[in-house]
Amino acid sequence: MEAVVHVVELRRVIEGEIAALAAERASEAQIAAMRRALKAIDAASEAGRDGVAEDLAFHRAIGEATGNPQFRLLLGFLEQYLREGMRITRGNEARRGDFMDAVRIEHRAIVDAIAAHDPTAARKRAREHMLHSEQRLVEGGVVAGPRKRAASRSSRP
């Protein structure tokens, strides 16, 4: 399960910057695509599916909105790792209504910040979403408590 946490950490670094760029560059059509992707996630959940494919499509839509094709390629490459991590996180979230509600709120906050063309807020909302995802994994008992930080280097000469 530590691999899932590794993926969440990776996503926290990458997705914050992708969301910030999307906020700077997204067209109205791209923002509408993100909102449709959110509805597709909800529809999948309501139909009893895990919503992983829809969640990946949501994050791809944000990547597309950066206007940088390298992010699309990077996310396409990472999907092989993201898919399993998302399956586990979404499975954990599906067990608790409060978790699912929190994810919906966090996803909407990311899109709202992008729609407002506010890169600082978009970055913050995307990073918070990933931090909260990790916290939900701990609270749901999927992974052990918070990862220990590397020893401080400030004590070195």
PDB file of C-alpha atoms in Angstrom:
ATOM      1  CA  MET A   1       0.000   0.000   0.000  1.00  0.00           C
ATOM      2  CA  GLU A   2       2.985   2.317   0.350  1.00  0.00           C
ATOM      3  CA  ALA A   3       3.009   2.517  -3.455  1.00  0.00           C
ATOM      4  CA  VAL A   4      -0.412   4.176  -3.285  1.00  0.00           C
ATOM      5  CA  VAL A   5       0.980   6.859  -0.985  1.00  0.00           C
ATOM      6  CA  HIS A   6       3.916   7.327  -3.369  1.00  0.00           C
ATOM      7  CA  VAL A   7       1.472   7.943  -6.219  1.00  0.00           C
ATOM      8  CA  VAL A   8      -0.505  10.421  -4.094  1.00  0.00           C
ATOM      9  CA  GLU A   9       2.735  12.291  -3.298  1.00  0.00           C
ATOM     10  CA  LEU A  10       3.667  12.379  -6.973  1.00  0.00           C
ATOM     11  CA  ARG A  11       0.230  13.639  -7.907  1.00  0.00           C
ATOM     12  CA  ARG A  12       0.416  16.350  -5.231  1.00  0.00           C
ATOM     13  CA  VAL A  13       3.550  17.754  -6.873  1.00  0.00           C
ATOM     14  CA  ILE A  14       2.421  17.470 -10.481  1.00  0.00           C
ATOM     15  CA  GLU A  15      -1.278  18.211 -10.312  1.00  0.00           C
ATOM     16  CA  GLY A  16      -0.888  21.453  -8.397  1.00  0.00           C
ATOM     17  CA  GLU A  17       1.185  22.943 -11.190  1.00  0.00           C
ATOM     18  CA  ILE A  18      -1.052  21.503 -13.900  1.00  0.00           C
ATOM     19  CA  ALA A  19      -4.085  23.091 -12.227  1.00  0.00           C
ATOM     20  CA  ALA A  20      -2.263  26.435 -11.941  1.00  0.00           C
ATOM     21  CA  LEU A  21      -1.383  26.433 -15.651  1.00  0.00           C
ATOM     22  CA  ALA A  22      -4.917  25.384 -16.546  1.00  0.00           C
ATOM     23  CA  ALA A  23      -6.216  28.352 -14.550  1.00  0.00           C
ATOM     24  CA  GLU A  24      -4.039  30.674 -16.608  1.00  0.00           C
ATOM     25  CA  ARG A  25      -4.958  29.166 -19.975  1.00  0.00           C
ATOM     26  CA  ALA A  26      -8.287  27.298 -19.912  1.00  0.00           C
ATOM     27  CA  SER A  27     -10.933  28.222 -22.449  1.00  0.00           C
ATOM     28  CA  GLU A  28     -14.631  28.251 -21.611  1.00  0.00           C
ATOM     29  CA  ALA A  29     -15.031  25.033 -23.626  1.00  0.00           C
ATOM     30  CA  GLN A  30     -12.287  23.339 -21.595  1.00  0.00           C
ATOM     31  CA  ILE A  31     -13.868  24.460 -18.330  1.00  0.00           C
ATOM     32  CA  ALA A  32     -17.200  23.067 -19.553  1.00  0.00           C
ATOM     33  CA  ALA A  33     -15.433  19.761 -20.316  1.00  0.00           C
ATOM     34  CA  MET A  34     -14.124  19.656 -16.730  1.00  0.00           C
ATOM     35  CA  ARG A  35     -17.628  20.231 -15.380  1.00  0.00           C
ATOM     36  CA  ARG A  36     -18.980  17.440 -17.621  1.00  0.00           C
ATOM     37  CA  ALA A  37     -16.223  15.171 -16.311  1.00  0.00           C
ATOM     38  CA  LEU A  38     -17.335  15.894 -12.744  1.00  0.00           C
ATOM     39  CA  LYS A  39     -20.900  14.932 -13.665  1.00  0.00           C
ATOM     40  CA  ALA A  40     -19.587  11.711 -15.228  1.00  0.00           C
ATOM     41  CA  ILE A  41     -17.778  10.834 -11.974  1.00  0.00           C
ATOM     42  CA  ASP A  42     -21.003  11.365 -10.025  1.00  0.00           C
ATOM     43  CA  ALA A  43     -22.996   9.308 -12.533  1.00  0.00           C
ATOM     44  CA  ALA A  44     -20.493   6.451 -12.320  1.00  0.00           C
ATOM     45  CA  SER A  45     -20.659   6.473  -8.519  1.00  0.00           C
ATOM     46  CA  GLU A  46     -24.456   6.541  -8.556  1.00  0.00           C
ATOM     47  CA  ALA A  47     -24.434   3.567 -10.958  1.00  0.00           C
ATOM     48  CA  GLY A  48     -22.254   1.600  -8.521  1.00  0.00           C
ATOM     49  CA  ARG A  49     -19.069   1.814 -10.579  1.00  0.00           C
ATOM     50  CA  ASP A  50     -15.737   2.917  -9.111  1.00  0.00           C
ATOM     51  CA  GLY A  51     -15.490   6.005 -11.338  1.00  0.00           C
ATOM     52  CA  VAL A  52     -11.767   5.553 -11.942  1.00  0.00           C
ATOM     53  CA  ALA A  53     -12.009   6.003 -15.715  1.00  0.00           C
ATOM     54  CA  GLU A  54     -14.125   9.114 -15.209  1.00  0.00           C
ATOM     55  CA  ASP A  55     -11.745  10.476 -12.569  1.00  0.00           C
ATOM     56  CA  LEU A  56      -8.799   9.954 -14.925  1.00  0.00           C
ATOM     57  CA  ALA A  57     -10.762  11.752 -17.666  1.00  0.00           C
ATOM     58  CA  PHE A  58     -11.327  14.663 -15.279  1.00  0.00           C
ATOM     59  CA  HIS A  59      -7.610  14.999 -14.606  1.00  0.00           C
ATOM     60  CA  ARG A  60      -6.836  14.629 -18.326  1.00  0.00           C
ATOM     61  CA  ALA A  61      -9.264  17.502 -19.027  1.00  0.00           C
ATOM     62  CA  ILE A  62      -7.322  19.693 -16.614  1.00  0.00           C
ATOM     63  CA  GLY A  63      -4.065  18.646 -18.288  1.00  0.00           C
ATOM     64  CA  GLU A  64      -5.517  19.481 -21.718  1.00  0.00           C
ATOM     65  CA  ALA A  65      -6.455  22.943 -20.470  1.00  0.00           C
ATOM     66  CA  THR A  66      -2.776  23.772 -19.889  1.00  0.00           C
ATOM     67  CA  GLY A  67      -2.331  23.905 -23.659  1.00  0.00           C
ATOM     68  CA  ASN A  68       0.913  21.975 -23.217  1.00  0.00           C
ATOM     69  CA  PRO A  69       0.781  18.600 -25.002  1.00  0.00           C
ATOM     70  CA  GLN A  70       3.609  17.313 -22.821  1.00  0.00           C
ATOM     71  CA  PHE A  71       1.261  17.195 -19.833  1.00  0.00           C
ATOM     72  CA  ARG A  72      -1.176  15.049 -21.822  1.00  0.00           C
ATOM     73  CA  LEU A  73       1.683  12.704 -22.689  1.00  0.00           C
ATOM     74  CA  LEU A  74       2.964  12.659 -19.091  1.00  0.00           C
ATOM     75  CA  LEU A  75      -0.478  11.943 -17.665  1.00  0.00           C
ATOM     76  CA  GLY A  76      -0.996   9.243 -20.298  1.00  0.00           C
ATOM     77  CA  PHE A  77       2.241   7.595 -19.213  1.00  0.00           C
ATOM     78  CA  LEU A  78       1.412   7.933 -15.508  1.00  0.00           C
ATOM     79  CA  GLU A  79      -2.072   6.460 -15.927  1.00  0.00           C
ATOM     80  CA  GLN A  80      -0.640   2.954 -15.656  1.00  0.00           C
ATOM     81  CA  TYR A  81       0.349   3.858 -12.093  1.00  0.00           C
ATOM     82  CA  LEU A  82      -2.507   6.239 -11.336  1.00  0.00           C
ATOM     83  CA  ARG A  83      -5.240   3.765 -12.259  1.00  0.00           C
ATOM     84  CA  GLU A  84      -4.460   1.318  -9.423  1.00  0.00           C
ATOM     85  CA  GLY A  85      -3.895   4.095  -6.896  1.00  0.00           C
ATOM     86  CA  MET A  86      -7.181   5.730  -7.866  1.00  0.00           C
ATOM     87  CA  ARG A  87      -8.973   2.397  -7.660  1.00  0.00           C
ATOM     88  CA  ILE A  88      -7.785   2.020  -4.067  1.00  0.00           C
ATOM     89  CA  THR A  89      -8.490   5.626  -3.042  1.00  0.00           C
ATOM     90  CA  ARG A  90     -11.918   5.647  -4.704  1.00  0.00           C
ATOM     91  CA  GLY A  91     -12.755   2.279  -3.114  1.00  0.00           C
ATOM     92  CA  ASN A  92     -11.835   3.711   0.271  1.00  0.00           C
ATOM     93  CA  GLU A  93     -13.876   6.855  -0.372  1.00  0.00           C
ATOM     94  CA  ALA A  94     -16.910   4.864  -1.571  1.00  0.00           C
ATOM     95  CA  ARG A  95     -17.156   3.182   1.842  1.00  0.00           C
ATOM     96  CA  ARG A  96     -17.955   6.504   3.499  1.00  0.00           C
ATOM     97  CA  GLY A  97     -20.419   9.110   2.344  1.00  0.00           C
ATOM     98  CA  ASP A  98     -18.477  11.885   4.051  1.00  0.00           C
ATOM     99  CA  PHE A  99     -15.367  10.910   2.078  1.00  0.00           C
ATOM    100  CA  MET A 100     -17.289  10.956  -1.209  1.00  0.00           C
ATOM    101  CA  ASP A 101     -18.828  14.327  -0.367  1.00  0.00           C
ATOM    102  CA  ALA A 102     -15.394  15.733   0.452  1.00  0.00           C
ATOM    103  CA  VAL A 103     -13.972  14.525  -2.876  1.00  0.00           C
ATOM    104  CA  ARG A 104     -16.865  16.139  -4.782  1.00  0.00           C
ATOM    105  CA  ILE A 105     -16.321  19.418  -2.932  1.00  0.00           C
ATOM    106  CA  GLU A 106     -12.559  19.308  -3.550  1.00  0.00           C
ATOM    107  CA  HIS A 107     -12.981  18.538  -7.263  1.00  0.00           C
ATOM    108  CA  ARG A 108     -15.467  21.384  -7.659  1.00  0.00           C
ATOM    109  CA  ALA A 109     -13.129  23.762  -5.823  1.00  0.00           C
ATOM    110  CA  ILE A 110     -10.352  22.930  -8.290  1.00  0.00           C
ATOM    111  CA  VAL A 111     -12.612  23.566 -11.272  1.00  0.00           C
ATOM    112  CA  ASP A 112     -14.016  26.739  -9.729  1.00  0.00           C
ATOM    113  CA  ALA A 113     -10.482  28.099  -9.217  1.00  0.00           C
ATOM    114  CA  ILE A 114      -9.574  27.213 -12.806  1.00  0.00           C
ATOM    115  CA  ALA A 115     -12.801  28.820 -14.055  1.00  0.00           C
ATOM    116  CA  ALA A 116     -11.928  31.959 -12.069  1.00  0.00           C
ATOM    117  CA  HIS A 117      -8.515  31.923 -13.806  1.00  0.00           C
ATOM    118  CA  ASP A 118      -6.874  32.002 -10.381  1.00  0.00           C
ATOM    119  CA  PRO A 119      -3.658  29.943 -10.630  1.00  0.00           C
ATOM    120  CA  THR A 120      -2.747  30.381  -6.959  1.00  0.00           C
ATOM    121  CA  ALA A 121      -6.107  29.058  -5.796  1.00  0.00           C
ATOM    122  CA  ALA A 122      -6.078  26.253  -8.389  1.00  0.00           C
ATOM    123  CA  ARG A 123      -2.635  25.099  -7.246  1.00  0.00           C
ATOM    124  CA  LYS A 124      -3.702  25.263  -3.605  1.00  0.00           C
ATOM    125  CA  ARG A 125      -6.976  23.385  -4.188  1.00  0.00           C
ATOM    126  CA  ALA A 126      -5.259  20.616  -6.184  1.00  0.00           C
ATOM    127  CA  ARG A 127      -2.563  20.168  -3.537  1.00  0.00           C
ATOM    128  CA  GLU A 128      -5.141  20.172  -0.743  1.00  0.00           C
ATOM    129  CA  HIS A 129      -7.140  17.531  -2.617  1.00  0.00           C
ATOM    130  CA  MET A 130      -4.115  15.244  -2.711  1.00  0.00           C
ATOM    131  CA  LEU A 131      -3.240  15.896   0.947  1.00  0.00           C
ATOM    132  CA  HIS A 132      -6.818  15.105   1.921  1.00  0.00           C
ATOM    133  CA  SER A 133      -6.742  11.970  -0.250  1.00  0.00           C
ATOM    134  CA  GLU A 134      -3.777  10.727   1.751  1.00  0.00           C
ATOM    135  CA  GLN A 135      -5.514  11.624   5.025  1.00  0.00           C
ATOM    136  CA  ARG A 136      -8.609   9.695   3.935  1.00  0.00           C
ATOM    137  CA  LEU A 137      -6.449   6.643   3.211  1.00  0.00           C
ATOM    138  CA  VAL A 138      -5.060   6.821   6.745  1.00  0.00           C
ATOM    139  CA  GLU A 139      -8.449   7.457   8.328  1.00  0.00           C
ATOM    140  CA  GLY A 140      -9.983   4.637   6.302  1.00  0.00           C
ATOM    141  CA  GLY A 141      -7.296   2.258   7.556  1.00  0.00           C
ATOM    142  CA  VAL A 142      -5.917   1.604   4.072  1.00  0.00           C
ATOM    143  CA  VAL A 143      -2.428   2.827   4.942  1.00  0.00           C
ATOM    144  CA  ALA A 144      -0.566   3.433   8.184  1.00  0.00           C
ATOM    145  CA  GLY A 145      -0.320   6.893   9.728  1.00  0.00           C
ATOM    146  CA  PRO A 146       1.470   9.819   8.132  1.00  0.00           C
ATOM    147  CA  ARG A 147       4.795   9.073   6.515  1.00  0.00           C
ATOM    148  CA  LYS A 148       7.804  10.139   8.479  1.00  0.00           C
ATOM    149  CA  ARG A 149       9.741  12.998   7.020  1.00  0.00           C
ATOM    150  CA  ALA A 150      13.392  12.588   6.125  1.00  0.00           C
ATOM    151  CA  ALA A 151      15.782  13.742   8.837  1.00  0.00           C
ATOM    152  CA  SER A 152      16.383  17.440   8.801  1.00  0.00           C
ATOM    153  CA  ARG A 153      19.509  18.485   6.985  1.00  0.00           C
ATOM    154  CA  SER A 154      19.776  21.688   8.968  1.00  0.00           C
ATOM    155  CA  SER A 155      21.773  19.830  11.621  1.00  0.00           C
ATOM    156  CA  ARG A 156      24.528  19.077   9.112  1.00  0.00           C
ATOM    157  CA  PRO A 157      27.552  21.385   8.936  1.00  0.00           C
TER     158      PRO A 157
END
